């Protein structure tokens, strides 16, 4: 594929990206998006696999077909009211927008499917194109597809994320743990409450909540290995209705993240133990609920080295970037628990993409589409036969 062909393919994908951006749909409800993708891949002559919609799985048999490579894009949007210009492609769905880049991931994978369908003779391996619903929620779309057997006939799986935090022009990954797990928790403190003028006659759940919040921070600062990243954050405290009334109930809502399953399990255990101990100390009852999210994303070292070689050989030695772990999470981790593969960041940080993911003014830099398309194609073409 020469430069002009690649540029034309990227321009084709940008047209579709802008359509998808104008018509975003929330996780699990991407049925119009599903139909849009279906029309394109059907016209390309790809086979459709039978998986629950709005997931769409397309298949291209290879010329040899001894191995099957899966490529994945996520298709859902976020409950974010879009802000900013975006002339000609701003979201037409109030309160919903592609504020993370999934519209770009989908359009890029469609372009890859288009090129491969039109150049079948150059594709040795079977290719499975996964257009996945519901990346942004729990339970996630990836978890459901893995349970449905999406990877049973797959030898390796690869995915990309257009990444605002990485300099434009760079493409990179981290072998091993690259992205964090994410689990949420909800603590309810039940106590007697009472009048603020007579605290000695009450059990004060607000006071108890302050001890819990302090103790949770000690888990990451004093109980986990400092060279293994871990985060516990309280995002919401709910309790009380007046200046002078000590409430009978306070609720804490938080999130915890880790890059290893061991640290993930340890934090959950300690949150439960410390909540029980502190509430008991101050004579309060408690309830705690854990909402399990995604596990840590762990790139296979061998496949990571393969992707690094592909980037350096086809996109340039100076393009590859060896990344640090990030505490952001991605449900691509479920695929990597099942089969070997790698998840790759395509950098786009710059003037066009200066707002972070999930920000109301977030936008993609479409200049990087060419590199992302080429990367996917070369991963499949260069993947070893044995």
Coordinates of C-alpha atoms in Angstrom, one line a residue:
X1 CA 0.0 0.0 0.0
X2 CA 1.6 3.3 -1.1
X3 CA 1.2 6.7 0.6
X4 CA -1.6 7.9 -1.6
X5 CA -3.6 4.7 -1.0
X6 CA -3.1 5.0 2.7
X7 CA -4.1 8.6 2.7
X8 CA -7.3 7.8 0.7
X9 CA -8.2 5.0 3.1
X10 CA -7.7 7.3 6.1
X11 CA -9.9 10.0 4.4
X12 CA -12.6 7.3 3.9
X13 CA -12.4 6.4 7.6
X14 CA -12.7 10.0 8.7
X15 CA -16.0 10.4 6.8
X16 CA -17.3 7.4 8.7
X17 CA -15.8 8.6 12.0
X18 CA -17.6 11.9 11.7
X19 CA -20.9 10.2 11.0
X20 CA -20.5 8.1 14.1
X21 CA -19.5 11.1 16.1
X22 CA -22.7 12.9 15.1
X23 CA -24.8 9.9 16.1
X24 CA -23.4 8.5 19.4
X25 CA -25.2 5.8 21.4
X26 CA -24.7 4.7 25.0
X27 CA -23.3 1.4 26.1
X28 CA -25.5 -1.6 25.3
X29 CA -27.8 0.6 23.1
X30 CA -25.6 1.0 20.0
X31 CA -28.2 -0.6 17.7
X32 CA -28.1 2.2 15.0
X33 CA -24.3 2.0 15.2
X34 CA -24.5 -1.8 14.8
X35 CA -26.7 -1.4 11.6
X36 CA -24.3 1.2 10.2
X37 CA -21.3 -1.1 10.7
X38 CA -23.3 -4.1 9.4
X39 CA -24.1 -2.3 6.1
X40 CA -20.5 -1.5 5.5
X41 CA -19.0 -4.9 6.3
X42 CA -21.8 -6.7 4.4
X43 CA -21.1 -4.6 1.3
X44 CA -17.4 -5.5 1.7
X45 CA -18.3 -9.2 1.5
X46 CA -17.2 -10.1 4.9
X47 CA -18.8 -13.0 6.8
X48 CA -20.9 -12.1 9.9
X49 CA -20.6 -14.3 13.0
X50 CA -23.5 -15.0 15.3
X51 CA -23.0 -13.1 18.5
X52 CA -25.4 -11.0 20.6
X53 CA -26.0 -7.5 19.1
X54 CA -25.2 -4.7 19.3
X55 CA -21.8 -6.4 19.2
X56 CA -20.8 -7.1 15.6
X57 CA -18.3 -9.7 14.6
X58 CA -17.0 -9.9 11.0
X59 CA -14.7 -12.6 9.6
X60 CA -12.3 -12.7 6.7
X61 CA -10.8 -16.1 5.8
X62 CA -7.0 -16.0 5.1
X63 CA -5.3 -17.4 2.1
X64 CA -3.6 -20.0 4.3
X65 CA -5.9 -19.8 7.3
X66 CA -3.7 -21.7 9.8
X67 CA -4.0 -18.9 12.4
X68 CA -6.7 -16.5 13.3
X69 CA -5.9 -12.9 14.4
X70 CA -8.6 -10.8 16.2
X71 CA -8.7 -7.0 15.9
X72 CA -11.0 -5.1 18.2
X73 CA -12.7 -1.7 18.3
X74 CA -15.2 -0.4 20.9
X75 CA -18.3 1.3 19.6
X76 CA -20.1 2.9 22.6
X77 CA -20.3 6.6 23.7
X78 CA -20.5 8.3 27.0
X79 CA -23.3 10.2 28.9
X80 CA -21.4 13.5 28.4
X81 CA -22.9 16.7 27.0
X82 CA -20.5 17.7 24.2
X83 CA -19.0 21.2 24.1
X84 CA -16.7 22.9 21.6
X85 CA -16.8 23.6 17.9
X86 CA -16.5 20.3 15.9
X87 CA -17.9 22.0 12.9
X88 CA -20.0 19.6 10.8
X89 CA -19.8 16.6 13.2
X90 CA -20.9 17.7 16.6
X91 CA -23.1 15.2 18.5
X92 CA -26.8 15.4 17.6
X93 CA -27.8 13.3 20.6
X94 CA -28.3 15.6 23.7
X95 CA -26.3 14.4 26.7
X96 CA -24.4 11.8 24.8
X97 CA -21.0 12.1 23.0
X98 CA -18.0 10.2 21.8
X99 CA -15.8 11.7 24.5
X100 CA -13.2 8.9 24.5
X101 CA -12.4 8.1 20.9
X102 CA -14.4 5.0 20.2
X103 CA -15.8 6.6 17.1
X104 CA -12.3 6.8 15.8
X105 CA -11.4 3.2 16.8
X106 CA -14.5 1.9 14.9
X107 CA -13.8 4.0 11.8
X108 CA -10.1 2.8 11.8
X109 CA -11.1 -0.8 12.1
X110 CA -13.7 -0.4 9.3
X111 CA -10.9 1.0 7.1
X112 CA -8.7 -2.0 7.9
X113 CA -11.6 -4.3 7.0
X114 CA -12.1 -2.5 3.8
X115 CA -8.5 -2.7 2.7
X116 CA -8.2 -6.4 3.7
X117 CA -11.4 -7.3 1.9
X118 CA -10.2 -5.6 -1.3
X119 CA -6.7 -7.2 -1.0
X120 CA -7.6 -10.7 0.2
X121 CA -4.7 -12.3 -1.6
X122 CA -2.2 -10.5 0.7
X123 CA -3.8 -11.7 3.9
X124 CA -2.5 -15.1 4.9
X125 CA -4.2 -15.4 8.3
X126 CA -7.9 -15.5 9.1
X127 CA -9.0 -12.2 10.6
X128 CA -11.8 -11.6 13.1
X129 CA -13.0 -8.0 13.4
X130 CA -14.6 -7.4 16.7
X131 CA -16.8 -4.3 17.0
X132 CA -17.6 -4.4 20.7
X133 CA -20.4 -2.9 22.6
X134 CA -20.4 -1.6 26.1
X135 CA -16.7 -0.9 26.9
X136 CA -17.6 1.9 29.3
X137 CA -19.9 0.1 31.7
X138 CA -19.9 -2.9 34.1
X139 CA -20.5 -5.7 33.3
X140 CA -18.5 -4.9 30.2
X141 CA -19.0 -6.0 26.6
X142 CA -15.6 -7.7 26.4
X143 CA -16.4 -9.9 29.4
X144 CA -19.6 -11.0 27.8
X145 CA -18.0 -11.8 24.5
X146 CA -15.2 -13.8 26.1
X147 CA -17.9 -15.8 28.0
X148 CA -19.7 -16.4 24.7
X149 CA -16.5 -17.9 23.2
X150 CA -15.4 -15.1 21.0
X151 CA -11.7 -16.1 21.4
X152 CA -12.0 -19.9 21.2
X153 CA -10.7 -20.1 17.7
X154 CA -8.3 -17.1 18.0
X155 CA -4.5 -17.3 18.2
X156 CA -3.8 -13.7 19.2
X157 CA -5.8 -10.4 19.7
X158 CA -4.7 -6.8 19.2
X159 CA -6.3 -3.5 20.0
X160 CA -5.5 0.2 19.9
X161 CA -6.5 3.3 21.8
X162 CA -6.1 6.8 20.3
X163 CA -4.5 8.3 23.4
X164 CA -4.5 12.0 24.3
X165 CA -1.9 11.5 27.0
X166 CA 0.8 10.4 24.5
X167 CA 2.6 12.8 22.2
X168 CA 1.3 13.0 18.6
X169 CA 3.5 11.0 16.3
X170 CA 4.3 8.4 18.9
X171 CA 2.9 4.8 19.2
X172 CA 3.7 2.7 22.1
X173 CA 2.9 0.1 24.7
X174 CA 4.2 -1.5 27.9
X175 CA 4.9 -5.2 28.1
X176 CA 3.3 -6.8 31.1
X177 CA 0.9 -4.7 33.3
X178 CA 0.0 -1.6 31.3
X179 CA -3.4 -0.5 32.6
X180 CA -5.1 -0.8 35.9
X181 CA -8.0 -2.8 37.2
X182 CA -11.0 -0.8 38.3
X183 CA -13.4 -1.8 41.1
X184 CA -15.9 0.4 42.9
X185 CA -17.2 0.2 46.4
X186 CA -20.1 1.5 48.4
X187 CA -20.0 1.8 52.2
X188 CA -23.0 2.5 54.3
X189 CA -22.5 3.5 58.0
X190 CA -25.6 3.1 60.1
X191 CA -25.6 4.8 63.5
X192 CA -28.0 6.5 66.0
X193 CA -27.5 10.1 65.1
X194 CA -29.0 12.9 67.1
X195 CA -28.8 16.6 67.9
X196 CA -25.6 18.4 67.2
X197 CA -25.6 20.1 70.6
X198 CA -25.4 16.7 72.4
X199 CA -22.9 14.6 70.4
X200 CA -22.2 12.4 73.5
X201 CA -25.6 11.0 73.2
X202 CA -25.1 10.0 69.5
X203 CA -23.1 7.7 67.4
X204 CA -21.8 10.1 64.7
X205 CA -21.5 8.4 61.2
X206 CA -19.8 11.6 59.8
X207 CA -17.1 11.3 62.3
X208 CA -16.7 7.6 61.6
X209 CA -16.6 8.3 57.9
X210 CA -13.6 10.6 58.4
X211 CA -11.7 7.7 60.0
X212 CA -12.6 5.4 57.2
X213 CA -11.4 7.8 54.5
X214 CA -8.1 8.3 56.4
X215 CA -7.7 4.6 56.9
X216 CA -8.3 3.8 53.2
X217 CA -5.5 6.2 52.2
X218 CA -3.2 4.3 54.6
X219 CA -3.8 1.1 52.5
X220 CA -2.0 2.6 49.5
X221 CA 0.6 4.7 51.4
X222 CA 1.6 2.1 54.1
X223 CA 0.3 -1.3 53.2
X224 CA 1.0 -1.9 49.5
X225 CA 4.3 -2.2 47.8
X226 CA 5.2 1.4 46.7
X227 CA 6.7 0.1 43.4
X228 CA 3.3 -1.5 42.5
X229 CA 0.9 1.4 41.6
X230 CA -2.4 1.4 43.6
X231 CA -5.1 4.0 44.0
X232 CA -8.1 4.3 46.3
X233 CA -10.2 7.4 45.8
X234 CA -13.5 8.5 47.5
X235 CA -15.6 10.2 44.9
X236 CA -18.8 10.9 46.8
X237 CA -19.8 11.3 50.5
X238 CA -23.6 11.4 51.1
X239 CA -25.1 12.2 54.5
X240 CA -26.8 14.8 56.6
X241 CA -29.5 17.4 56.0
X242 CA -29.0 20.2 58.5
X243 CA -26.4 22.3 60.3
X244 CA -27.4 21.0 63.7
X245 CA -28.5 17.4 63.2
X246 CA -26.1 14.5 63.3
X247 CA -27.4 12.1 60.7
X248 CA -28.1 8.4 61.3
X249 CA -26.5 7.3 58.0
X250 CA -23.6 8.3 55.8
X251 CA -22.6 6.6 52.5
X252 CA -19.2 6.6 50.9
X253 CA -18.7 5.8 47.2
X254 CA -15.2 5.1 46.0
X255 CA -13.0 3.5 43.4
X256 CA -9.8 1.4 43.7
X257 CA -7.3 0.6 41.0
X258 CA -4.2 -1.6 40.8
X259 CA -1.9 -3.0 38.1
X260 CA -1.6 -6.6 39.5
X261 CA -4.4 -9.0 40.6
X262 CA -2.6 -9.5 43.9
X263 CA -2.7 -5.9 44.8
X264 CA -6.3 -5.6 43.6
X265 CA -7.4 -8.5 45.9
X266 CA -5.4 -7.1 48.8
X267 CA -7.0 -3.7 48.6
X268 CA -10.5 -5.2 48.6
X269 CA -9.7 -7.3 51.6
X270 CA -8.3 -4.4 53.6
X271 CA -11.2 -2.1 52.8
X272 CA -13.6 -4.7 54.1
X273 CA -11.5 -5.4 57.2
X274 CA -10.9 -1.7 58.1
X275 CA -14.5 -0.8 57.5
X276 CA -15.7 -3.5 59.9
X277 CA -13.1 -2.7 62.5
X278 CA -13.6 1.1 62.6
X279 CA -17.4 0.9 62.6
X280 CA -17.2 -1.7 65.4
X281 CA -14.9 0.5 67.4
X282 CA -17.4 3.4 67.3
X283 CA -20.4 1.2 67.8
X284 CA -21.9 1.6 64.4
X285 CA -23.3 -0.9 61.9
X286 CA -22.1 -1.0 58.4
X287 CA -22.8 -2.5 54.9
X288 CA -20.2 -2.7 52.1
X289 CA -20.8 -3.5 48.5
X290 CA -18.0 -4.1 45.9
X291 CA -18.8 -3.6 42.3
X292 CA -16.3 -5.6 40.3
X293 CA -15.1 -4.0 37.2
X294 CA -12.2 -4.9 34.9
X295 CA -9.0 -6.7 35.8
X296 CA -5.5 -5.2 35.1
X297 CA -4.6 -5.1 31.4
X298 CA -1.5 -7.2 31.0
X299 CA 0.2 -7.3 27.6
X300 CA 1.9 -10.5 26.6
X301 CA 5.7 -9.9 26.5
X302 CA 6.2 -11.9 23.2
X303 CA 3.3 -10.1 21.4
X304 CA 4.5 -6.8 22.8
X305 CA 7.9 -7.3 21.3
X306 CA 6.3 -8.3 18.0
X307 CA 4.3 -5.1 17.9
X308 CA 7.4 -3.0 18.8
X309 CA 9.2 -4.6 15.8
X310 CA 6.2 -3.8 13.5
X311 CA 6.1 -0.2 14.6
X312 CA 9.8 0.3 14.1
X313 CA 10.0 -1.4 10.7
X314 CA 7.0 0.2 9.1
X315 CA 6.4 3.4 10.9
X316 CA 9.9 4.4 12.1
X317 CA 12.4 3.7 14.8
X318 CA 11.6 7.1 16.4
X319 CA 7.8 6.4 16.4
X320 CA 7.9 3.7 19.0
X321 CA 7.6 4.7 22.7
X322 CA 8.0 2.4 25.7
X323 CA 5.3 3.5 28.0
X324 CA 4.8 3.5 31.8
X325 CA 1.7 1.9 33.3
X326 CA -1.4 4.1 33.6
X327 CA -4.1 3.9 36.2
X328 CA -6.8 4.2 33.6
X329 CA -8.7 1.0 32.9
X330 CA -9.8 -0.9 29.7
X331 CA -12.0 -4.0 29.3
X332 CA -9.6 -5.2 26.6
X333 CA -8.0 -6.8 29.7
X334 CA -10.6 -9.6 29.6
X335 CA -9.4 -10.7 26.1
X336 CA -5.8 -10.7 27.3
X337 CA -6.7 -12.9 30.3
X338 CA -7.9 -15.5 27.7
X339 CA -5.4 -15.2 24.8
X340 CA -2.1 -13.7 24.1
X341 CA -2.0 -10.3 22.5
X342 CA -1.2 -6.6 23.0
X343 CA -3.0 -3.3 23.5
X344 CA -1.3 -0.3 21.9
X345 CA -1.6 3.5 22.4
X346 CA -1.6 5.8 19.3
X347 CA -0.5 9.2 20.5
X348 CA -2.4 12.3 19.4
X349 CA -1.6 14.9 22.2
X350 CA -1.4 18.3 20.6
X351 CA -3.4 21.4 19.7
X352 CA -6.3 19.5 18.1
X353 CA -6.5 16.9 20.9
X354 CA -5.6 19.0 24.0
X355 CA -8.5 18.0 26.3
X356 CA -8.4 14.7 28.2
X357 CA -10.5 11.6 27.6
X358 CA -14.1 12.0 28.9
X359 CA -13.9 15.8 28.9
X360 CA -16.8 17.6 27.3
X361 CA -14.4 19.2 24.8
X362 CA -12.5 16.1 24.0
X363 CA -11.7 15.6 20.3
X364 CA -9.6 13.3 18.1
X365 CA -6.7 14.4 15.9
X366 CA -7.6 12.6 12.7
X367 CA -4.1 13.1 11.4
X368 CA -3.1 9.9 13.3
X369 CA -5.6 7.7 11.5
X370 CA -3.2 6.7 8.8
X371 CA -0.7 5.4 11.3
X372 CA -3.3 3.4 13.2
X373 CA -4.7 1.8 10.0
X374 CA -1.2 0.9 8.8
X375 CA -0.4 -0.6 12.2
X376 CA -3.3 -2.9 12.2
X377 CA -2.7 -4.1 8.7
X378 CA 1.0 -4.7 9.2
X379 CA 0.3 -6.6 12.5
X380 CA -1.8 -9.1 10.5
X381 CA 0.5 -9.3 7.5
X382 CA 3.6 -9.7 9.6
X383 CA 2.3 -12.1 12.2
X384 CA 4.3 -15.3 12.1
X385 CA 2.9 -18.4 10.5
X386 CA 4.4 -20.7 13.1

